Amino acid sequence: MSIFDLTIAVAARALAAKQISSVELVTAYNGAVAALNPRLNAFITTTPDLALAQAKAADARIAAGEATPLTGIPLAMKDLFCTAGVRTTAASKILEPFIPPYESTVSGKLKTAGAVMLGKANLDEFAMGSSNITSGYGPVENPWKRTGSDARLVPGGSSGGSAAAVAARMALGATGTDTGGSIRQPAAFTGLAGIKPTYGRCSRYGIIAFASSLDQAGPMARNVEDCALLLNAMAGFDERDSTSAQRAVPDFTTALNRGVKGLRIGIPAEYRLEGTNPEILALWDKGLAWLRAAGAEIVDISLPHTQYGLPVYYIVAPAEASSNLARYDGVRFGARVDGVDLIDMYERTRAAGFGAEVKRRIMIGTYVLSHGYYDAYYLKAQKVRNLILRDFTEAFAKVDAILTPTAPSAAFGLGEKMDDPVTMYLNDVFTVPASLAGVPAMSVPAGLSSEGLPLGLQVIGRHFDEETVFAVSAALEKAAGFTALPELRAK
Amino acid sequence: MSLDSATVRRIAKLARIRVGDEEVETLRGELNAILGYVEQLAQVNVDGIEPLSGGAQMALRSRQDVQTDGGIVEQILANAPDREGQFFAVPKVVE
């Protein structure tokens, strides 16, 4: 088996058994990054020297018998996590010179566990996008190709660099963040597993804020087990995040072999949207057949406010973003463009530093929060958000988990769906409702499209019941037997 | 409801983003497309429904009102685009 075909779990066992060293592992992955990144652009900043130093420390720790399952494992860190001493851009030109003096809680926990950071992964600017084309550092290319075509496809977004890095075997796993689908949709587009945990499960401290009531960190990896291993290390209460959950973190790997016997799995009628790609619907039917065969009971449910998820999201998220991004004013950190006076400096700095999508969202957010429109837009959206939460609460009185497709299509081409912002927003139609309700949701690779591209199924669970999400996801993974690999990858 | 170009300029001013004359029309079209899309929320009856502001299913914690950090002037100023001694420097505000 090639060093690039390992999973985190297998690599950890090989490290523990001294069959391989972290330095060997990291040297190989540093090489894969150097070889493939010029083409795929999955990393904004690479840190090969730091990675090697961390690998040496990891080997010493393994030798001392003090290893965790992540000690010595090379990971990609989404460039939205502040990393002390390592440039952190959020894929925005406005943060091009920014070197954080402090570490985000999640990246710090991974560091404490002994994980190795290969570099900072590309993303949509400030995590605003579904294709990674809004990055100020160029788009990411999806390592997958349509059969018989060399057309460049998007990896999804916003965690598109993380997704491409893991799919192309440039990293064993990655961190992502998910505000409306930014872990799950790119995972689906690149044949990976990825989980957005319950809101509050992972600390937001040191994650550059987009929409604070929705932002949540989570792992992306080659399989469900690796996601559980990563989430074990990433999750946990943090005083420095006011919305961090004061709850014990279970060992998520213990849920993987629970099976689904006796579980009730909900199939929401409203996700069967008119015009949805028949391949996606067929895969969904297959998924519920797999779960039924594994002993689950399939239950038809209704989430009546589903269609309002996207419009609520596109009011709430820009409103929070317009407020969060007010801090980028060219005074305390980041890029500055001089002006004739202070206001002129602010306006020139923000005009030059933000890309088109970020400007649009700041302006929409400014408008919906402005005097005279607040009630009609923002307050109304918050009330409908409550109805969406109620839909899930009522559904989870009847079922233990919900199964849906992750995205309405497979990965699309660079340059497609760019006609207007709303067309791009529709990518998130299946992922946004769980974000608004704050419930955990995972995408699992479940099959290939007729064009040979990966498709994902989404498992949604109750608040803080990631364990059931892992159990159902592991059962789907087992039944799907997804083994396809992308064309562009380290071998 | 459709935004006119004067409103687009006003929003840009509030958002502190300089917008060139040639950008106003494009932005007006894009912002109106988004506002047109979210208009469907008008169909939803929200009588008696409380607004949901956050994703956390919990009450926010309180903490002691005490200083927990400080004495890190150089770290804070390390990323400043311009500084004078221990201060951030900005263009003249008062003539």
Coordinates of C-alpha atoms in Angstrom, one line a residue:
Chain A
M1 CA 0.0 0.0 0.0
S2 CA 1.3 3.4 -0.9
I3 CA 1.9 5.9 1.9
F4 CA -0.7 8.1 0.1
D5 CA -3.4 5.5 0.5
L6 CA -3.3 5.5 4.3
T7 CA -6.1 6.7 6.4
I8 CA -5.5 8.5 9.7
A9 CA -6.5 5.4 11.7
V10 CA -4.1 3.2 9.7
A11 CA -1.3 5.7 9.8
A12 CA -1.7 6.1 13.5
R13 CA -1.4 2.3 14.0
A14 CA 1.7 2.2 11.8
L15 CA 3.3 5.1 13.7
A16 CA 2.5 3.4 17.0
A17 CA 4.0 0.1 15.8
K18 CA 7.1 2.0 14.6
Q19 CA 6.6 0.7 11.0
I20 CA 6.8 4.2 9.8
S21 CA 8.0 7.5 11.3
S22 CA 6.2 10.8 11.3
V23 CA 9.2 12.3 9.6
E24 CA 8.8 9.8 6.7
L25 CA 5.1 10.4 6.5
V26 CA 5.5 14.2 6.6
T27 CA 8.3 14.2 4.1
A28 CA 6.2 12.3 1.7
Y29 CA 3.2 14.6 2.1
N30 CA 5.4 17.7 1.9
G31 CA 6.5 16.3 -1.4
A32 CA 3.0 15.7 -2.6
V33 CA 2.1 19.3 -1.6
A34 CA 5.1 20.7 -3.5
A35 CA 4.2 18.6 -6.6
L36 CA 0.5 19.1 -6.8
N37 CA -0.2 22.5 -5.2
P38 CA 1.1 24.5 -8.2
R39 CA -1.7 22.9 -10.2
L40 CA -4.5 22.5 -7.7
N41 CA -3.9 25.7 -5.6
A42 CA -5.3 23.9 -2.5
F43 CA -3.0 25.8 -0.1
I44 CA -2.5 29.5 0.2
T45 CA 0.5 29.1 2.5
T46 CA 2.6 26.0 2.8
T47 CA 4.7 25.3 5.9
P48 CA 7.0 22.4 5.1
D49 CA 9.7 23.4 7.5
L50 CA 7.3 23.8 10.4
A51 CA 5.7 20.4 9.4
L52 CA 9.0 18.7 9.5
A53 CA 9.9 20.2 12.9
Q54 CA 6.5 19.1 14.2
A55 CA 7.1 15.6 12.8
K56 CA 10.4 15.3 14.6
A57 CA 8.7 16.3 17.9
A58 CA 5.9 13.8 17.2
D59 CA 8.4 11.0 16.7
A60 CA 10.0 11.8 20.0
R61 CA 6.6 11.8 21.6
I62 CA 5.7 8.5 20.1
A63 CA 9.0 7.0 21.2
A64 CA 8.3 8.3 24.7
G65 CA 4.9 6.5 24.7
E66 CA 2.9 9.7 25.0
A67 CA 1.2 9.7 21.6
T68 CA -2.5 10.4 20.8
P69 CA -4.1 9.0 17.7
L70 CA -3.2 12.2 15.8
T71 CA 0.4 12.5 16.9
G72 CA 2.5 12.8 13.8
I73 CA -0.4 12.9 11.4
P74 CA -0.1 15.6 8.6
L75 CA -3.1 17.8 8.2
A76 CA -4.2 20.8 6.1
M77 CA -5.5 23.7 8.2
K78 CA -8.2 25.9 6.6
D79 CA -6.8 29.4 6.4
L80 CA -9.7 30.7 8.5
F81 CA -8.1 29.4 11.7
C82 CA -5.7 31.8 13.3
T83 CA -2.3 30.1 13.7
A84 CA 0.3 31.9 15.9
G85 CA 3.2 33.1 13.8
V86 CA 1.8 31.7 10.5
R87 CA 0.1 34.0 8.1
T88 CA -3.7 33.7 8.2
T89 CA -5.6 35.4 5.3
A90 CA -9.2 34.1 5.2
A91 CA -8.4 34.1 1.4
S92 CA -8.9 37.8 1.5
K93 CA -6.4 40.4 0.2
I94 CA -7.4 42.6 3.2
L95 CA -5.6 40.1 5.5
E96 CA -2.6 39.5 3.1
P97 CA -0.1 40.8 5.7
F98 CA -1.7 39.4 8.8
I99 CA 0.3 37.1 11.1
P100 CA -1.8 36.2 14.1
P101 CA -0.1 36.6 17.5
Y102 CA -2.4 33.9 18.9
E103 CA -3.7 30.4 18.1
S104 CA -7.3 29.5 17.5
T105 CA -8.6 27.0 20.1
V106 CA -9.3 24.2 17.5
S107 CA -5.9 24.5 15.8
G108 CA -4.3 24.7 19.2
K109 CA -6.1 21.5 20.3
L110 CA -4.8 19.7 17.2
K111 CA -1.3 21.0 17.9
T112 CA -1.6 19.8 21.5
A113 CA -2.6 16.3 20.2
G114 CA 0.6 16.3 18.2
A115 CA -0.9 16.7 14.7
V116 CA 1.3 18.2 12.0
M117 CA 0.3 21.2 10.0
L118 CA 1.3 21.1 6.3
G119 CA 0.0 24.5 5.5
K120 CA -3.0 26.8 5.3
A121 CA -5.7 25.6 3.0
N122 CA -7.4 27.9 0.4
L123 CA -11.1 28.8 0.8
D124 CA -13.7 31.2 -0.5
E125 CA -12.9 34.7 0.7
F126 CA -14.1 34.9 4.4
A127 CA -15.8 31.5 3.7
M128 CA -18.4 33.2 1.5
G129 CA -19.0 30.9 -1.4
S130 CA -19.8 27.4 -2.7
S131 CA -17.1 26.9 -5.3
N132 CA -13.8 28.4 -4.0
I133 CA -13.9 30.9 -6.9
T134 CA -14.2 33.9 -4.6
S135 CA -10.7 33.3 -3.0
G136 CA -8.4 36.3 -3.3
Y137 CA -5.6 33.9 -4.0
G138 CA -7.1 32.1 -7.1
P139 CA -9.6 29.3 -7.4
V140 CA -8.9 25.7 -6.3
E141 CA -9.1 23.0 -8.8
N142 CA -11.0 19.8 -7.9
P143 CA -8.7 16.8 -8.4
W144 CA -11.7 14.8 -9.8
K145 CA -12.4 14.9 -13.6
R146 CA -15.5 14.0 -15.5
T147 CA -15.0 10.8 -17.4
G148 CA -13.2 11.5 -20.7
S149 CA -13.0 15.3 -20.0
D150 CA -10.1 17.5 -18.9
A151 CA -12.4 20.4 -17.9
R152 CA -11.4 22.0 -14.6
L153 CA -14.1 21.5 -12.0
V154 CA -14.6 23.4 -8.7
P155 CA -14.0 21.5 -5.4
G156 CA -17.0 23.2 -3.8
G157 CA -16.7 25.7 -1.0
S158 CA -16.0 27.3 1.2
S159 CA -13.6 24.6 2.5
G160 CA -12.5 23.8 -1.1
G161 CA -8.8 23.9 -0.4
S162 CA -9.2 21.5 2.5
A163 CA -11.3 19.2 0.3
A164 CA -8.9 19.2 -2.6
A165 CA -5.9 18.7 -0.4
V166 CA -7.3 15.5 1.3
A167 CA -8.9 14.2 -2.0
A168 CA -5.6 14.6 -3.9
R169 CA -3.7 12.8 -1.1
M170 CA -1.8 16.0 -0.2
A171 CA -2.9 15.6 3.5
L172 CA -4.4 12.8 5.6
G173 CA -7.2 15.1 6.9
A174 CA -8.2 18.7 7.2
T175 CA -10.1 21.2 9.2
G176 CA -13.0 23.0 7.7
T177 CA -15.6 25.4 8.8
D178 CA -19.3 25.2 7.9
T179 CA -21.7 28.2 8.0
G180 CA -24.3 27.0 5.5
G181 CA -22.7 23.8 4.0
S182 CA -19.0 24.7 3.7
I183 CA -17.7 21.4 5.0
R184 CA -20.5 19.1 3.7
Q185 CA -20.8 20.4 0.1
P186 CA -17.0 20.3 -0.7
A187 CA -16.8 16.9 1.0
A188 CA -19.5 15.7 -1.4
F189 CA -17.8 17.2 -4.4
T190 CA -14.5 15.5 -3.7
G191 CA -15.5 12.1 -2.4
L192 CA -14.7 12.7 1.3
A193 CA -16.5 12.4 4.6
G194 CA -17.0 15.7 6.5
I195 CA -19.1 16.6 9.6
K196 CA -20.4 19.9 10.8
P197 CA -20.9 19.2 14.5
T198 CA -23.6 20.7 16.6
Y199 CA -23.3 24.5 17.0
G200 CA -21.3 25.1 20.1
R201 CA -19.4 21.7 20.0
C202 CA -16.1 23.2 18.7
S203 CA -14.9 26.6 19.9
R204 CA -15.1 29.5 17.5
Y205 CA -12.2 31.3 19.3
G206 CA -9.6 32.3 16.8
I207 CA -11.7 31.3 13.7
I208 CA -12.1 34.4 11.6
A209 CA -15.8 35.2 11.9
F210 CA -18.2 35.2 9.0
A211 CA -21.7 34.6 10.6
S212 CA -21.2 34.0 14.3
S213 CA -24.6 32.3 15.0
L214 CA -23.9 29.7 12.3
D215 CA -20.1 29.3 12.0
Q216 CA -18.9 25.9 13.2
A217 CA -15.6 24.0 12.8
G218 CA -15.4 20.4 11.8
P219 CA -13.2 17.8 10.2
M220 CA -12.9 16.5 6.6
A221 CA -11.2 13.2 5.9
R222 CA -11.1 10.1 3.7
N223 CA -13.6 8.2 5.8
V224 CA -16.0 8.4 8.7
E225 CA -13.7 6.9 11.2
D226 CA -11.0 9.5 10.5
C227 CA -13.6 12.3 11.0
A228 CA -14.4 10.8 14.4
L229 CA -10.7 10.8 15.4
L230 CA -10.3 14.4 14.3
L231 CA -13.5 15.6 16.0
N232 CA -12.4 13.9 19.2
A233 CA -9.5 16.3 19.3
M234 CA -11.2 19.4 18.0
A235 CA -14.3 19.4 20.2
G236 CA -14.7 20.6 23.7
F237 CA -15.8 23.5 26.0
D238 CA -13.8 26.8 25.7
E239 CA -14.3 29.7 28.0
R240 CA -13.1 32.1 25.3
D241 CA -16.2 31.4 23.1
S242 CA -19.4 32.6 24.7
T243 CA -21.5 30.1 22.7
S244 CA -19.2 27.1 23.4
A245 CA -21.2 24.2 24.9
Q246 CA -20.4 23.1 28.5
R247 CA -20.7 19.5 27.7
A248 CA -18.5 16.4 28.0
V249 CA -17.2 15.2 24.6
P250 CA -17.8 11.5 24.1
D251 CA -15.3 9.3 22.2
F252 CA -17.0 9.5 18.8
T253 CA -15.2 6.4 17.5
T254 CA -17.2 4.2 19.9
A255 CA -20.3 5.1 17.9
L256 CA -18.9 3.8 14.6
N257 CA -19.8 0.2 15.0
R258 CA -23.2 0.7 16.7
G259 CA -25.1 -0.1 13.5
V260 CA -28.5 1.3 12.7
K261 CA -30.7 -1.6 13.9
G262 CA -33.9 -0.2 15.3
L263 CA -33.0 3.4 14.5
R264 CA -35.8 5.4 12.8
I265 CA -34.5 7.4 9.8
G266 CA -36.6 10.3 8.5
I267 CA -36.9 11.1 4.8
P268 CA -38.2 14.7 4.5
A269 CA -40.7 15.1 1.6
E270 CA -39.7 18.7 1.1
Y271 CA -36.1 17.8 0.0
R272 CA -37.6 16.1 -3.1
L273 CA -37.4 19.4 -5.0
E274 CA -38.9 19.7 -8.4
G275 CA -36.2 19.6 -11.0
T276 CA -33.6 17.9 -8.8
N277 CA -31.2 15.8 -10.8
P278 CA -32.7 12.2 -11.1
E279 CA -29.3 10.7 -10.3
I280 CA -29.2 12.5 -6.9
L281 CA -32.7 11.2 -6.2
A282 CA -31.8 7.7 -7.2
L283 CA -28.7 7.8 -4.9
W284 CA -31.0 9.0 -2.0
D285 CA -33.3 6.0 -2.6
K286 CA -30.3 3.7 -2.6
G287 CA -29.2 5.2 0.7
L288 CA -32.5 4.6 2.4
A289 CA -32.6 1.0 1.0
W290 CA -29.1 0.4 2.5
L291 CA -30.2 1.7 5.9
R292 CA -33.4 -0.4 5.7
A293 CA -31.4 -3.5 4.8
A294 CA -29.1 -2.8 7.8
G295 CA -32.1 -2.8 10.2
A296 CA -33.3 0.8 10.3
E297 CA -36.9 1.8 10.0
I298 CA -37.5 4.4 7.3
V299 CA -40.1 7.1 8.2
D300 CA -41.6 9.7 6.0
I301 CA -41.4 13.1 7.6
S302 CA -42.1 16.7 6.8
L303 CA -39.9 19.7 7.4
P304 CA -42.4 22.2 6.1
H305 CA -40.3 25.4 6.1
T306 CA -37.4 23.9 4.1
Q307 CA -37.9 26.1 1.1
Y308 CA -37.4 29.2 3.3
G309 CA -34.0 28.0 4.6
L310 CA -32.0 29.7 1.8
P311 CA -33.8 33.1 1.9
V312 CA -33.4 33.1 5.7
Y313 CA -29.7 32.3 5.4
Y314 CA -29.1 35.0 2.8
I315 CA -30.5 37.6 5.2
V316 CA -29.0 36.3 8.5
A317 CA -25.5 35.4 7.3
P318 CA -24.9 38.7 5.4
A319 CA -26.3 40.7 8.3
E320 CA -23.8 39.1 10.7
A321 CA -21.0 39.3 8.2
S322 CA -21.6 43.1 7.7
S323 CA -21.1 43.5 11.4
N324 CA -18.2 41.1 11.8
L325 CA -16.3 42.5 8.8
A326 CA -16.6 46.1 10.1
R327 CA -13.3 45.5 11.9
Y328 CA -11.3 45.5 8.6
D329 CA -10.7 49.2 8.5
G330 CA -6.9 49.4 7.8
V331 CA -6.1 50.7 11.3
R332 CA -5.1 47.9 13.6
F333 CA -4.1 45.0 11.2
G334 CA -4.4 44.0 7.6
A335 CA -3.8 45.9 4.4
R336 CA -4.3 49.7 4.2
V337 CA -4.9 52.0 1.3
D338 CA -4.2 55.6 2.2
G339 CA -6.8 58.3 1.6
V340 CA -7.2 62.0 2.0
D341 CA -8.8 61.6 5.4
L342 CA -9.9 58.8 7.8
I343 CA -13.2 58.0 6.1
D344 CA -11.6 58.0 2.7
M345 CA -8.9 55.6 4.0
Y346 CA -11.6 53.2 5.3
E347 CA -13.5 53.3 2.0
R348 CA -10.4 52.8 -0.2
T349 CA -9.0 50.1 2.1
R350 CA -12.3 48.1 2.0
A351 CA -12.9 48.7 -1.7
A352 CA -9.4 47.3 -2.6
G353 CA -9.2 44.6 0.1
F354 CA -12.6 42.9 -0.3
G355 CA -13.6 40.9 -3.4
A356 CA -16.9 41.2 -5.2
E357 CA -18.9 38.5 -3.3
V358 CA -17.8 39.8 0.1
K359 CA -18.8 43.4 -0.9
R360 CA -22.2 42.2 -2.1
R361 CA -22.8 40.4 1.2
I362 CA -21.6 43.3 3.3
M363 CA -23.9 45.6 1.4
I364 CA -26.9 43.2 1.7
G365 CA -26.2 42.9 5.4
T366 CA -25.9 46.6 5.8
Y367 CA -29.2 47.1 4.0
V368 CA -31.2 44.5 5.9
L369 CA -30.0 45.9 9.3
S370 CA -30.5 49.6 8.3
H371 CA -33.1 51.8 9.8
G372 CA -36.6 51.1 8.4
Y373 CA -35.7 47.7 7.0
Y374 CA -34.6 45.8 10.1
D375 CA -38.0 44.5 11.0
A376 CA -39.1 43.6 7.4
Y377 CA -35.9 41.6 6.7
Y378 CA -33.7 40.7 9.6
L379 CA -36.4 40.2 12.3
K380 CA -38.6 38.4 9.9
A381 CA -35.8 36.1 8.9
Q382 CA -35.0 35.4 12.6
K383 CA -38.6 34.4 13.2
V384 CA -38.7 32.0 10.2
R385 CA -35.4 30.6 11.5
N386 CA -37.2 29.7 14.6
L387 CA -39.9 27.9 12.5
I388 CA -37.1 25.9 10.8
L389 CA -35.7 24.9 14.2
R390 CA -39.2 23.9 15.2
D391 CA -39.5 21.7 12.1
F392 CA -36.4 19.8 13.2
T393 CA -37.5 19.6 16.8
E394 CA -40.8 18.1 15.8
A395 CA -39.2 15.7 13.3
F396 CA -36.7 14.5 15.9
A397 CA -39.6 13.6 18.2
K398 CA -40.4 10.9 15.6
V399 CA -37.0 9.9 14.2
D400 CA -33.4 9.5 15.3
A401 CA -31.7 10.8 12.2
I402 CA -32.6 12.3 8.8
L403 CA -31.2 11.2 5.5
T404 CA -31.0 13.7 2.5
P405 CA -28.7 14.3 -0.5
T406 CA -25.8 16.7 0.4
A407 CA -25.9 18.8 -2.7
P408 CA -28.3 19.2 -5.7
S409 CA -25.6 18.3 -8.2
A410 CA -22.1 16.9 -8.6
A411 CA -19.1 19.2 -8.9
F412 CA -19.5 21.7 -11.7
G413 CA -17.0 23.4 -14.0
L414 CA -15.1 26.5 -13.2
G415 CA -17.0 29.3 -14.8
E416 CA -20.4 27.5 -14.6
K417 CA -23.2 28.8 -12.4
M418 CA -21.6 32.2 -12.3
D419 CA -24.4 34.1 -14.1
D420 CA -25.8 35.6 -10.9
P421 CA -25.3 35.2 -7.2
V422 CA -28.6 33.5 -6.5
T423 CA -27.8 30.6 -8.9
M424 CA -24.7 29.9 -6.9
Y425 CA -26.5 30.2 -3.6
L426 CA -28.9 27.3 -4.6
N427 CA -25.9 24.8 -4.1
D428 CA -26.6 25.1 -0.4
V429 CA -30.3 24.3 -0.5
F430 CA -29.9 20.9 1.3
T431 CA -27.3 22.0 3.8
V432 CA -28.5 25.4 5.1
P433 CA -31.5 24.2 7.1
A434 CA -29.3 22.1 9.5
S435 CA -27.0 25.1 9.9
L436 CA -29.9 27.4 10.8
A437 CA -31.2 24.9 13.4
G438 CA -27.7 24.3 14.8
V439 CA -28.0 20.5 14.5
P440 CA -25.1 18.2 13.5
A441 CA -24.9 17.0 9.9
M442 CA -22.4 14.8 8.0
S443 CA -21.8 14.2 4.3
V444 CA -20.7 10.6 3.3
P445 CA -19.4 9.7 -0.2
A446 CA -22.1 7.3 -1.5
G447 CA -21.6 6.9 -5.2
L448 CA -20.5 8.3 -8.6
S449 CA -22.5 10.3 -11.1
S450 CA -22.9 9.0 -14.7
E451 CA -20.0 11.4 -15.4
G452 CA -17.8 9.7 -12.9
L453 CA -18.0 12.3 -10.2
P454 CA -18.5 11.7 -6.5
L455 CA -21.9 12.3 -4.9
G456 CA -22.7 12.5 -1.2
L457 CA -25.5 11.7 1.2
Q458 CA -26.2 13.8 4.3
V459 CA -27.1 12.5 7.7
I460 CA -28.6 15.0 10.1
G461 CA -28.9 14.3 13.9
R462 CA -30.3 15.8 17.0
H463 CA -28.4 18.6 18.9
F464 CA -25.3 17.1 20.5
D465 CA -26.1 13.6 19.1
E466 CA -23.1 13.4 16.7
E467 CA -22.8 9.8 17.9
T468 CA -26.0 8.7 16.0
V469 CA -24.8 10.7 13.0
F470 CA -21.5 8.8 13.1
A471 CA -23.3 5.5 13.5
V472 CA -25.6 6.1 10.5
S473 CA -22.8 7.5 8.4
A474 CA -20.6 4.6 9.1
A475 CA -23.4 2.2 8.1
L476 CA -23.9 4.1 4.9
E477 CA -20.2 4.1 4.2
K478 CA -20.0 0.4 4.7
A479 CA -23.0 -0.3 2.4
A480 CA -21.8 2.2 -0.3
G481 CA -18.3 0.7 -0.5
F482 CA -17.0 3.9 -2.1
T483 CA -13.5 3.2 -3.3
A484 CA -13.2 5.5 -6.4
L485 CA -10.2 7.9 -6.5
P486 CA -9.7 11.2 -8.2
E487 CA -7.5 11.5 -11.3
L488 CA -5.1 14.0 -9.9
R489 CA -3.5 12.7 -6.7
A490 CA -0.2 11.7 -5.1
K491 CA 0.6 8.1 -5.8
Chain B
M1 CA -39.1 46.5 -3.5
S2 CA -36.3 47.5 -5.8
L3 CA -33.2 49.5 -4.9
D4 CA -32.4 52.6 -7.0
S5 CA -28.9 53.8 -7.6
A6 CA -29.0 56.4 -4.9
T7 CA -29.9 53.7 -2.3
V8 CA -27.0 51.6 -3.6
R9 CA -24.6 54.5 -3.0
R10 CA -26.1 55.1 0.4
I11 CA -25.6 51.5 1.5
A12 CA -22.0 51.6 0.2
K13 CA -21.4 54.7 2.2
L14 CA -22.9 53.1 5.4
A15 CA -20.7 50.0 4.7
R16 CA -17.6 52.2 4.2
I17 CA -16.9 50.7 0.8
R18 CA -15.9 53.0 -2.0
V19 CA -18.0 52.3 -5.1
G20 CA -17.1 53.7 -8.5
D21 CA -19.9 55.1 -10.8
E22 CA -19.3 52.2 -13.2
E23 CA -20.0 49.7 -10.4
V24 CA -23.3 51.1 -9.2
E25 CA -25.5 49.6 -11.9
T26 CA -23.9 46.1 -11.6
L27 CA -24.3 46.1 -7.9
R28 CA -27.9 47.4 -8.2
G29 CA -28.8 44.4 -10.4
E30 CA -27.1 41.9 -8.1
L31 CA -28.5 43.3 -4.9
N32 CA -32.0 43.4 -6.4
A33 CA -31.7 39.8 -7.5
I34 CA -30.8 38.8 -3.9
L35 CA -33.5 40.9 -2.4
G36 CA -36.0 39.6 -4.9
Y37 CA -35.1 36.1 -3.9
V38 CA -35.5 36.6 -0.2
E39 CA -38.9 38.4 -0.8
Q40 CA -40.6 35.0 -0.6
L41 CA -40.3 35.2 3.2
A42 CA -43.3 37.5 3.0
Q43 CA -45.5 34.4 2.5
V44 CA -44.6 33.0 5.9
N45 CA -47.0 33.6 8.8
V46 CA -44.8 34.4 11.8
D47 CA -47.6 35.6 14.2
G48 CA -46.6 34.8 17.7
I49 CA -43.2 33.4 16.8
E50 CA -40.2 34.6 18.7
P51 CA -37.1 35.6 16.7
L52 CA -34.2 33.1 17.0
S53 CA -31.0 34.9 17.1
G54 CA -28.5 32.2 17.7
G55 CA -27.6 28.6 17.0
A56 CA -26.8 27.8 20.6
Q57 CA -29.5 25.9 22.4
M58 CA -28.4 27.4 25.7
A59 CA -28.4 30.6 27.8
L60 CA -25.3 32.7 27.5
R61 CA -22.9 32.4 30.4
S62 CA -21.8 35.2 32.6
R63 CA -18.3 35.7 33.8
Q64 CA -16.6 37.8 36.4
D65 CA -16.0 41.4 35.2
V66 CA -12.3 41.3 35.6
Q67 CA -9.3 41.8 33.3
T68 CA -8.1 38.5 32.0
D69 CA -5.3 39.5 29.6
G70 CA -3.1 42.4 28.8
G71 CA 0.5 43.8 28.8
I72 CA 1.0 42.6 25.2
V73 CA 1.4 46.0 23.4
E74 CA 4.0 44.7 21.0
Q75 CA 1.9 41.7 20.0
I76 CA -1.1 43.9 19.4
L77 CA 0.9 46.5 17.4
A78 CA 2.8 43.9 15.4
N79 CA 0.2 43.8 12.6
A80 CA -0.4 47.6 12.5
P81 CA -0.2 49.1 9.0
D82 CA 1.3 52.3 10.7
R83 CA 2.2 53.1 14.3
E84 CA 3.8 55.9 16.3
G85 CA 5.4 54.6 19.5
Q86 CA 2.8 52.6 21.3
F87 CA -0.1 53.9 19.2
F88 CA -1.9 53.0 16.0
A89 CA -1.4 55.8 13.5
V90 CA -4.1 57.0 11.1
P91 CA -4.5 60.0 8.7
K92 CA -5.4 63.3 10.3
V93 CA -9.0 63.3 11.6
V94 CA -9.3 66.9 12.8
E95 CA -7.9 69.8 10.7

